Amino acid sequence: MLIYRLLMTILAAKELATRLWAGDRQAVRARLGLLKPDERWDRIWLHAASNGELASVRPVIDALLAQGRRLLITVNTDSAVEMAAGWELEGADICLAPIDLPGPTRRVLRNWQITAHITLESDLWPIRILNTPGPVLVLGGRLTARSAKGWARLHVLVRRMLARVTYLSAQDSASAERFAQAGLPQAAQGPVFDLKALYTPPQSRPDAALEQCFDRAKTWLAASTHDGEEDIILAAHTKALKTRPALKLILAPRHPNRANEISRLIESYGLTYARRSSDDNPVPSQVYLADTFGEMHLWYALAGTTFVAGSLTDRGGHTPYEPAAFGSAILHGPDTSNFRAAYERLTGANAARCTLDADALCDALQTLDTAEKQAKLGQAAQKVLRQDTDLKGLLRDITTALDA
């Protein structure tokens, strides 16, 4: 535990210094656990890492609020705070999560009168879990083979933490087995349930002016790209333009603060581009750089084909559920370990295409050259990725665990 606290202290000091330098005092107060509610109520502390996790758990949030429960929702990113605030949830407060150190954690538990904690996927924070006074639930728990090896170095701390978990529903069967091997009590082991399958597209759509700029059948999206992937994507787009000159690429990086770097890379390919953050007109451009937060659903709606990034490098790939919800044909790279079960189902049903490099990606774009072909593949993905587990059953388990 001492080593963990030292590491967290070092990481926290760097982040707090950066935010103070930027004048973001509200974020610093949240990270230190100094925020206080306007009203005194017992609350359940629900934590999601970022936008994707938060969007996936929305049905659970709505169900808990409908039961008359009060929530403190915390996230790790500013964009997720903004997204949740836009939901205008009655009975819920939203802020950045506190640093996982004793002081900030205990202040949150005390100030917000926390009675239980719900966390998602792989965001398990030891001090938070060990100090929560009531039930601790993990929904869509994910534990990769790589993470399990890292946990093995802290096996004493991990076993203490997992012993405090009341209920854990794993994202896939492999994760469920790894949690059990790491020390999760048998009584806490719930059914496999992938929260990402609950994703429901937001009500908001691209405005008419933006929609008119893109012909869906002639538009493809590279969603949540990382360093090292844009080069491959732009090479594929450049090659595809030779046979599909009207093709447009919406390039949405995982971290929009890399936009200047990506702009220079686009220029090096001799491609014309427009930037969303600058409110540029996308019509005359071959690439639309979507360098903003919280608008990915707009790009899914505009693109007949989506390349799910994070899969050409060693990052495990991002969710296929969101593009599938929009009926966008799915392409991806070889590394899909973060959503292994979902991609295995897609592959088995020939409902997505794996592309290993720029040439293969270009070939896929040339093959999916009509709205009909794109819709057929997108609808196949929708069918394959429907959640098998009953949401009502999950909600019943959550309610039982919270009220135990």
mmCIF file of C-alpha atoms in Angstrom, residues 205-343:
data_model
loop_
_atom_site.group_PDB
_atom_site.id
_atom_site.type_symbol
_atom_site.label_atom_id
_atom_site.label_comp_id
_atom_site.label_asym_id
_atom_site.label_seq_id
_atom_site.Cartn_x
_atom_site.Cartn_y
_atom_site.Cartn_z
ATOM 1 C CA ARG A 205 -28.379 14.684 -34.392
ATOM 2 C CA PRO A 206 -26.074 16.647 -36.685
ATOM 3 C CA ASP A 207 -27.714 19.943 -37.584
ATOM 4 C CA ALA A 208 -29.026 20.329 -41.118
ATOM 5 C CA ALA A 209 -26.131 22.502 -42.246
ATOM 6 C CA LEU A 210 -23.542 19.939 -41.111
ATOM 7 C CA GLU A 211 -25.502 16.990 -42.492
ATOM 8 C CA GLN A 212 -25.648 18.594 -45.933
ATOM 9 C CA CYS A 213 -21.844 18.656 -46.030
ATOM 10 C CA PHE A 214 -21.534 14.870 -46.008
ATOM 11 C CA ASP A 215 -22.919 12.152 -48.261
ATOM 12 C CA ARG A 216 -23.059 9.219 -45.811
ATOM 13 C CA ALA A 217 -22.205 6.605 -48.436
ATOM 14 C CA LYS A 218 -19.133 8.622 -49.405
ATOM 15 C CA THR A 219 -17.969 9.365 -45.860
ATOM 16 C CA TRP A 220 -15.903 7.211 -43.533
ATOM 17 C CA LEU A 221 -14.908 7.846 -39.941
ATOM 18 C CA ALA A 222 -11.669 6.975 -38.137
ATOM 19 C CA ALA A 223 -12.937 6.933 -34.547
ATOM 20 C CA SER A 224 -10.704 7.571 -31.505
ATOM 21 C CA THR A 225 -7.352 7.368 -33.274
ATOM 22 C CA HIS A 226 -4.029 7.238 -31.447
ATOM 23 C CA ASP A 227 -0.478 8.249 -32.267
ATOM 24 C CA GLY A 228 0.864 5.921 -34.975
ATOM 25 C CA GLU A 229 -2.556 5.208 -36.477
ATOM 26 C CA GLU A 230 -3.247 8.472 -38.305
ATOM 27 C CA ASP A 231 -0.334 7.823 -40.665
ATOM 28 C CA ILE A 232 -1.845 4.489 -41.748
ATOM 29 C CA ILE A 233 -5.345 5.969 -42.009
ATOM 30 C CA LEU A 234 -4.222 8.925 -44.123
ATOM 31 C CA ALA A 235 -2.185 6.662 -46.395
ATOM 32 C CA ALA A 236 -5.278 4.496 -46.952
ATOM 33 C CA HIS A 237 -7.435 7.562 -47.629
ATOM 34 C CA THR A 238 -4.928 8.993 -50.102
ATOM 35 C CA LYS A 239 -4.886 5.715 -52.019
ATOM 36 C CA ALA A 240 -8.689 5.299 -51.915
ATOM 37 C CA LEU A 241 -9.185 8.773 -53.392
ATOM 38 C CA LYS A 242 -7.680 7.547 -56.665
ATOM 39 C CA THR A 243 -10.733 5.366 -57.304
ATOM 40 C CA ARG A 244 -13.251 7.206 -55.085
ATOM 41 C CA PRO A 245 -12.365 10.902 -55.536
ATOM 42 C CA ALA A 246 -15.483 12.115 -53.688
ATOM 43 C CA LEU A 247 -14.631 10.117 -50.544
ATOM 44 C CA LYS A 248 -14.411 12.140 -47.324
ATOM 45 C CA LEU A 249 -12.636 11.148 -44.115
ATOM 46 C CA ILE A 250 -13.771 12.341 -40.688
ATOM 47 C CA LEU A 251 -10.717 11.898 -38.466
ATOM 48 C CA ALA A 252 -11.624 11.977 -34.765
ATOM 49 C CA PRO A 253 -8.559 11.592 -32.519
ATOM 50 C CA ARG A 254 -8.903 10.046 -29.076
ATOM 51 C CA HIS A 255 -7.089 13.084 -27.666
ATOM 52 C CA PRO A 256 -8.120 16.278 -29.506
ATOM 53 C CA ASN A 257 -5.170 18.161 -28.012
ATOM 54 C CA ARG A 258 -3.049 16.354 -30.635
ATOM 55 C CA ALA A 259 -4.861 18.251 -33.396
ATOM 56 C CA ASN A 260 -1.935 20.494 -34.410
ATOM 57 C CA GLU A 261 0.335 17.483 -34.764
ATOM 58 C CA ILE A 262 -2.291 15.657 -36.843
ATOM 59 C CA SER A 263 -2.866 18.752 -38.996
ATOM 60 C CA ARG A 264 0.802 18.756 -39.969
ATOM 61 C CA LEU A 265 0.572 15.064 -40.836
ATOM 62 C CA ILE A 266 -2.463 15.682 -43.061
ATOM 63 C CA GLU A 267 -0.587 18.448 -44.831
ATOM 64 C CA SER A 268 2.374 16.141 -45.421
ATOM 65 C CA TYR A 269 0.060 13.901 -47.481
ATOM 66 C CA GLY A 270 -1.023 16.871 -49.598
ATOM 67 C CA LEU A 271 -4.621 16.508 -48.463
ATOM 68 C CA THR A 272 -6.992 19.415 -47.903
ATOM 69 C CA TYR A 273 -8.655 19.559 -44.489
ATOM 70 C CA ALA A 274 -10.963 21.517 -42.216
ATOM 71 C CA ARG A 275 -11.036 21.615 -38.410
ATOM 72 C CA ARG A 276 -14.158 21.308 -36.330
ATOM 73 C CA SER A 277 -12.695 23.391 -33.493
ATOM 74 C CA SER A 278 -12.162 26.291 -35.916
ATOM 75 C CA ASP A 279 -15.684 25.977 -37.323
ATOM 76 C CA ASP A 280 -14.206 25.481 -40.801
ATOM 77 C CA ASN A 281 -16.479 24.649 -43.716
ATOM 78 C CA PRO A 282 -15.970 20.920 -44.395
ATOM 79 C CA VAL A 283 -17.401 20.950 -47.939
ATOM 80 C CA PRO A 284 -14.252 21.580 -50.005
ATOM 81 C CA SER A 285 -11.972 19.396 -47.872
ATOM 82 C CA GLN A 286 -10.860 15.779 -48.212
ATOM 83 C CA VAL A 287 -10.380 15.367 -44.451
ATOM 84 C CA TYR A 288 -12.510 16.784 -41.631
ATOM 85 C CA LEU A 289 -10.493 16.876 -38.410
ATOM 86 C CA ALA A 290 -13.022 16.388 -35.612
ATOM 87 C CA ASP A 291 -10.838 17.830 -32.854
ATOM 88 C CA THR A 292 -13.546 18.311 -30.224
ATOM 89 C CA PHE A 293 -14.866 16.409 -27.209
ATOM 90 C CA GLY A 294 -18.228 14.717 -26.828
ATOM 91 C CA GLU A 295 -19.364 14.772 -30.463
ATOM 92 C CA MET A 296 -18.488 11.263 -31.627
ATOM 93 C CA HIS A 297 -22.175 10.399 -32.037
ATOM 94 C CA LEU A 298 -22.427 13.099 -34.701
ATOM 95 C CA TRP A 299 -19.636 11.500 -36.713
ATOM 96 C CA TYR A 300 -21.149 8.009 -36.453
ATOM 97 C CA ALA A 301 -24.391 9.454 -37.813
ATOM 98 C CA LEU A 302 -22.607 11.015 -40.779
ATOM 99 C CA ALA A 303 -20.365 8.075 -41.723
ATOM 100 C CA GLY A 304 -21.533 4.997 -43.597
ATOM 101 C CA THR A 305 -18.297 3.235 -42.652
ATOM 102 C CA THR A 306 -16.339 3.478 -39.395
ATOM 103 C CA PHE A 307 -12.801 2.350 -38.690
ATOM 104 C CA VAL A 308 -12.627 1.661 -34.940
ATOM 105 C CA ALA A 309 -9.167 2.802 -33.906
ATOM 106 C CA GLY A 310 -6.919 1.873 -30.999
ATOM 107 C CA SER A 311 -6.663 -1.425 -32.864
ATOM 108 C CA LEU A 312 -3.693 -0.823 -35.160
ATOM 109 C CA THR A 313 -1.350 -0.443 -32.194
ATOM 110 C CA ASP A 314 -1.203 -2.261 -28.858
ATOM 111 C CA ARG A 315 -4.051 -0.359 -27.162
ATOM 112 C CA GLY A 316 -6.674 -3.101 -27.374
ATOM 113 C CA GLY A 317 -9.171 -1.332 -29.625
ATOM 114 C CA HIS A 318 -12.254 0.733 -28.819
ATOM 115 C CA THR A 319 -15.941 -0.118 -28.662
ATOM 116 C CA PRO A 320 -17.742 -1.560 -31.701
ATOM 117 C CA TYR A 321 -21.133 -1.050 -30.038
ATOM 118 C CA GLU A 322 -21.405 2.660 -30.802
ATOM 119 C CA PRO A 323 -20.860 2.512 -34.583
ATOM 120 C CA ALA A 324 -23.089 -0.577 -34.697
ATOM 121 C CA ALA A 325 -25.880 1.374 -32.999
ATOM 122 C CA PHE A 326 -25.794 3.796 -35.943
ATOM 123 C CA GLY A 327 -25.687 1.023 -38.548
ATOM 124 C CA SER A 328 -22.236 2.106 -39.694
ATOM 125 C CA ALA A 329 -20.169 -0.645 -41.349
ATOM 126 C CA ILE A 330 -17.312 -1.590 -39.000
ATOM 127 C CA LEU A 331 -13.639 -1.892 -39.896
ATOM 128 C CA HIS A 332 -10.915 -2.468 -37.302
ATOM 129 C CA GLY A 333 -7.278 -3.438 -36.822
ATOM 130 C CA PRO A 334 -5.891 -6.682 -35.355
ATOM 131 C CA ASP A 335 -5.655 -5.646 -31.672
ATOM 132 C CA THR A 336 -9.167 -5.881 -30.206
ATOM 133 C CA SER A 337 -8.315 -7.336 -26.795
ATOM 134 C CA ASN A 338 -10.371 -4.731 -24.876
ATOM 135 C CA PHE A 339 -13.533 -6.083 -26.514
ATOM 136 C CA ARG A 340 -12.377 -9.559 -27.416
ATOM 137 C CA ALA A 341 -15.738 -11.306 -27.002
ATOM 138 C CA ALA A 342 -17.613 -8.703 -29.054
ATOM 139 C CA TYR A 343 -15.116 -8.796 -31.911
#
